[in-house]
Short mmCIF file of C-alpha atoms and ligand atoms in Angstrom, two decimals:
data_model
loop_
_atom_site.label_atom_id
_atom_site.label_comp_id
_atom_site.label_asym_id
_atom_site.label_seq_id
_atom_site.Cartn_x
_atom_site.Cartn_y
_atom_site.Cartn_z
CA MET A 1 1.37 -20.84 -35.98
CA ALA A 2 5.08 -20.84 -35.39
CA SER A 3 6.64 -23.65 -33.36
CA PHE A 4 7.64 -23.27 -29.73
CA ARG A 5 11.30 -23.54 -30.69
CA THR A 6 10.94 -20.74 -33.27
CA HIS A 7 9.37 -18.52 -30.62
CA ILE A 8 12.18 -19.23 -28.15
CA VAL A 9 14.88 -18.52 -30.76
CA THR A 10 13.19 -15.26 -31.82
CA GLY A 11 12.56 -14.20 -28.19
CA SER A 12 16.24 -14.86 -27.37
CA ALA A 13 17.37 -12.86 -30.42
CA VAL A 14 15.09 -9.92 -29.54
CA GLY A 15 16.30 -10.10 -25.91
CA TYR A 16 19.95 -10.26 -26.97
CA VAL A 17 19.60 -7.22 -29.21
CA GLY A 18 17.58 -5.38 -26.52
CA GLY A 19 20.12 -6.24 -23.79
CA SER A 20 22.99 -5.12 -26.04
CA VAL A 21 21.28 -1.79 -26.86
CA VAL A 22 20.65 -1.21 -23.14
CA ALA A 23 24.28 -2.09 -22.28
CA ILE A 24 25.84 0.02 -25.07
CA ASN A 25 23.75 3.09 -24.19
CA TYR A 26 24.15 2.67 -20.40
CA TRP A 27 20.38 2.62 -19.93
CA PHE A 28 20.74 0.89 -16.57
CA PHE A 29 21.84 1.36 -12.97
CA SER A 30 22.23 -2.28 -11.96
CA ASP A 31 24.86 -4.30 -13.85
CA LEU A 32 22.45 -7.24 -14.11
CA THR A 33 19.80 -5.26 -16.00
CA PRO A 34 20.99 -6.09 -19.58
CA PHE A 35 20.78 -9.80 -18.63
CA PHE A 36 17.30 -9.30 -17.15
CA VAL A 37 16.29 -7.54 -20.40
CA PHE A 38 17.33 -10.68 -22.29
CA LEU A 39 15.52 -13.00 -19.85
CA SER A 40 12.39 -10.85 -19.79
CA SER A 41 12.12 -10.83 -23.59
CA LEU A 42 12.64 -14.59 -23.72
CA ILE A 43 9.85 -15.21 -21.19
CA GLY A 44 7.62 -12.61 -22.89
CA SER A 45 8.00 -14.43 -26.21
CA MET A 46 6.57 -17.62 -24.67
CA LEU A 47 3.66 -16.09 -22.76
CA PRO A 48 1.02 -15.82 -25.54
CA ASP A 49 0.93 -19.63 -25.81
CA LEU A 50 -0.06 -19.95 -22.14
CA ASP A 51 -3.59 -20.40 -23.44
CA SER A 52 -2.95 -23.53 -25.49
CA ASP A 53 -4.23 -26.39 -23.37
CA SER A 54 -2.24 -29.35 -24.61
CA GLY A 55 1.29 -30.33 -25.44
CA LYS A 56 4.75 -30.00 -24.01
CA PRO A 57 5.31 -26.26 -24.59
CA VAL A 58 2.65 -25.20 -22.10
CA CYS A 59 3.84 -27.68 -19.46
CA LEU A 60 7.41 -26.50 -20.03
CA LEU A 61 6.28 -22.89 -19.78
CA PHE A 62 4.49 -23.47 -16.48
CA ASP A 63 7.51 -25.46 -15.18
CA LEU A 64 9.69 -22.45 -15.98
CA LEU A 65 7.23 -19.91 -14.55
CA SER A 66 6.82 -21.89 -11.31
CA LEU A 67 10.60 -22.10 -10.95
CA LEU A 68 10.95 -18.36 -11.53
CA GLY A 69 8.02 -17.64 -9.19
CA GLY A 70 9.66 -19.76 -6.47
CA CYS A 71 13.02 -17.98 -6.94
CA PHE A 72 11.30 -14.59 -6.91
CA ALA A 73 9.40 -15.51 -3.71
CA PHE A 74 12.66 -16.66 -2.09
CA TYR A 75 14.42 -13.43 -3.12
CA PHE A 76 11.50 -11.41 -1.68
CA CYS A 77 11.41 -13.47 1.57
CA ILE A 78 15.13 -13.13 2.37
CA GLN A 79 14.81 -9.34 2.02
CA GLN A 80 12.21 -9.32 4.83
CA ASN A 81 14.42 -9.28 7.91
CA ASP A 82 11.59 -9.77 10.39
CA LEU A 83 10.12 -12.83 8.60
CA PRO A 84 10.65 -16.05 10.63
CA VAL A 85 13.03 -18.48 8.96
CA TYR A 86 10.43 -21.25 8.56
CA TYR A 87 8.32 -18.84 6.48
CA GLN A 88 11.37 -18.10 4.33
CA ILE A 89 11.80 -21.84 3.78
CA GLY A 90 8.10 -22.66 3.38
CA ILE A 91 6.74 -19.87 1.16
CA PRO A 92 8.89 -20.30 -2.04
CA PRO A 93 7.91 -23.96 -2.73
CA ILE A 94 4.24 -23.16 -1.99
CA VAL A 95 4.34 -20.29 -4.53
CA ALA A 96 5.97 -22.60 -7.10
CA LEU A 97 3.33 -25.31 -6.55
CA ILE A 98 0.45 -22.82 -6.77
CA ILE A 99 1.75 -21.55 -10.14
CA ARG A 100 2.47 -25.04 -11.51
CA TYR A 101 -0.76 -26.76 -10.49
CA GLY A 102 -3.24 -24.05 -9.41
CA ILE A 103 -2.79 -21.26 -11.94
CA SER A 104 -2.04 -23.63 -14.84
CA THR A 105 -5.33 -25.50 -14.22
CA LEU A 106 -7.27 -22.23 -14.08
CA PHE A 107 -5.65 -21.11 -17.32
CA LYS A 108 -6.58 -24.30 -19.10
CA LYS A 109 -10.15 -23.99 -17.88
CA PHE A 110 -10.80 -20.38 -18.79
CA THR A 111 -8.74 -19.66 -21.88
CA VAL A 112 -9.23 -20.33 -25.57
CA HIS A 113 -6.15 -20.82 -27.74
CA ARG A 114 -5.44 -17.90 -30.01
CA GLY A 115 -7.96 -15.90 -27.98
CA ILE A 116 -7.29 -12.63 -26.22
CA PHE A 117 -3.80 -13.75 -25.17
CA HIS A 118 -2.72 -13.30 -28.77
CA SER A 119 -3.49 -9.59 -28.88
CA LEU A 120 -1.84 -6.19 -28.52
CA PRO A 121 -3.77 -5.18 -25.35
CA ALA A 122 -2.42 -8.39 -23.75
CA ALA A 123 1.11 -7.16 -24.62
CA LEU A 124 0.32 -3.86 -22.86
CA ILE A 125 -0.87 -5.81 -19.80
CA ILE A 126 2.45 -7.71 -19.74
CA VAL A 127 4.41 -4.42 -19.78
CA LEU A 128 2.27 -2.82 -17.04
CA ALA A 129 2.17 -5.98 -14.89
CA THR A 130 5.96 -6.54 -15.13
CA ALA A 131 6.61 -2.91 -14.17
CA GLY A 132 4.07 -3.15 -11.33
CA LEU A 133 5.60 -6.34 -9.90
CA LEU A 134 9.14 -4.95 -10.09
CA ARG A 135 8.09 -1.66 -8.50
CA TRP A 136 6.29 -3.42 -5.68
CA PHE A 137 8.71 -6.25 -4.92
CA SER A 138 12.17 -5.02 -5.95
CA GLU A 139 14.46 -2.17 -5.14
CA MET A 140 15.31 -1.55 -8.81
CA ALA A 141 15.73 1.96 -10.22
CA PRO A 142 12.90 3.26 -12.48
CA LEU A 143 15.13 3.15 -15.59
CA ASP A 144 15.96 -0.53 -15.02
CA ILE A 145 12.28 -1.35 -14.45
CA LEU A 146 11.32 0.50 -17.63
CA VAL A 147 13.75 -1.34 -19.92
CA ILE A 148 12.97 -4.76 -18.40
CA SER A 149 9.18 -4.24 -18.73
CA LEU A 150 9.48 -2.97 -22.31
CA ALA A 151 11.65 -6.02 -23.14
CA ALA A 152 8.86 -8.33 -21.88
CA GLY A 153 6.45 -6.48 -24.20
CA ALA A 154 8.90 -6.69 -27.13
CA GLY A 155 9.28 -10.46 -26.65
CA PHE A 156 5.50 -10.84 -26.45
CA VAL A 157 4.94 -8.80 -29.64
CA SER A 158 7.67 -10.79 -31.44
CA HIS A 159 5.55 -13.91 -30.77
CA LEU A 160 2.43 -12.25 -32.21
CA ILE A 161 4.28 -11.04 -35.33
CA LEU A 162 5.79 -14.49 -35.86
CA ASP A 163 2.36 -16.15 -35.59
CA GLU A 164 1.02 -13.70 -38.18
CA ILE A 165 3.94 -14.39 -40.53
CA TYR A 166 3.24 -18.13 -40.23
CA SER A 167 -0.41 -17.46 -41.10
CA LEU A 168 0.64 -16.10 -44.50
CA GLY A 169 0.34 -19.13 -46.73
CA PHE A 170 1.64 -19.46 -50.29
CA ASP A 171 0.30 -22.14 -52.58
CA GLY A 172 2.11 -22.56 -55.90
CA GLY A 173 3.32 -18.97 -55.82
CA ARG A 174 -0.18 -17.73 -55.06
CA PHE A 175 -0.98 -15.97 -51.81
CA LYS A 176 -3.32 -18.17 -49.80
CA PRO A 177 -3.74 -16.91 -46.22
CA LYS A 178 -4.67 -19.36 -43.48
CA ASN A 179 -7.80 -18.87 -41.39
CA SER A 180 -5.71 -17.73 -38.44
CA LEU A 181 -4.44 -14.65 -40.33
CA GLY A 182 -5.18 -11.50 -38.34
CA SER A 183 -6.01 -13.38 -35.14
CA ALA A 184 -2.66 -12.77 -33.43
CA LEU A 185 -2.09 -9.03 -33.86
CA ALA A 186 -5.61 -8.09 -32.79
CA TRP A 187 -6.87 -5.16 -30.72
CA ARG A 188 -9.90 -7.03 -29.42
CA SER A 189 -11.47 -10.43 -28.96
CA SER A 190 -14.43 -11.77 -30.93
CA SER A 191 -16.25 -11.82 -27.59
CA VAL A 192 -17.41 -8.40 -26.31
CA PRO A 193 -17.26 -9.33 -22.55
CA VAL A 194 -13.67 -10.59 -23.00
CA THR A 195 -12.70 -7.36 -24.81
CA ILE A 196 -14.29 -5.24 -22.06
CA THR A 197 -12.54 -7.32 -19.37
CA ILE A 198 -9.10 -6.95 -20.92
CA TYR A 199 -9.44 -3.16 -21.17
CA LEU A 200 -10.72 -3.08 -17.56
CA VAL A 201 -7.59 -4.99 -16.51
CA ILE A 202 -5.46 -2.39 -18.32
CA GLY A 203 -7.37 0.38 -16.49
CA LEU A 204 -6.85 -1.41 -13.16
CA LEU A 205 -3.11 -1.75 -13.78
CA VAL A 206 -2.85 1.96 -14.66
CA LEU A 207 -4.68 2.73 -11.38
CA ILE A 208 -2.24 0.52 -9.45
CA HIS A 209 0.69 2.46 -10.97
CA TRP A 210 -1.05 5.73 -10.07
CA TYR A 211 -1.48 4.45 -6.49
CA LEU A 212 2.21 3.47 -6.33
CA ASN A 213 3.08 7.02 -7.48
CA ILE A 214 1.05 8.43 -4.57
CA GLU A 215 2.80 5.99 -2.22
CA GLY A 216 6.09 7.44 -3.44
CA VAL A 217 7.34 4.26 -5.20
CA LYS A 218 9.50 5.66 -8.01
CA SER A 219 7.76 5.51 -11.37
CA PRO A 220 9.40 4.17 -14.53
CA PHE A 221 6.75 5.81 -16.72
ZN1 ZN B 301 1.09 -18.31 -30.52
#
């Protein structure tokens, strides 16, 4: 398993290249999109390790996610003109606290490290969920949403590939794979109910996008 620092460096590099490609080819409408592509890939590269219960990286990750969640909630609240000001002040810190203490506790309780979070269907969920959130809560153009969501998926997959590379062990010039080889770039979990659940979540997210299409929210796909 690669270290947290290695994942951050790789996620930043993938995001930098992705943001540059988007900027050079003008695949954006908002000037901030290339930066969001970078940020999205960086966050995506950290997400698979959400399921490891102990250590600083997970705490740091939830600190970062709660901060981003609070900022996102604030951004959403100030766009709602008819929302009373005390809601605008009160909601963002509540969202941040729920992510930091509520969701992180649930994650620790229900996830197994190197379980379904380290898998390709989980990467697909990240792409669909990012696009869904941006479609629902932001005014971004479909092209911007598409490149930002794909960047989150690219960062996530970079983490999986890196974990697989670190599972390739060499002992005295001889190839000696570690037990974790093949557990990161997987299509399914060893548990059938978990595998069924993750594909049901993908189906649900596709349905949400379909519903948003009917509602007339512009589709990036
Ligand atoms: Zn990992």
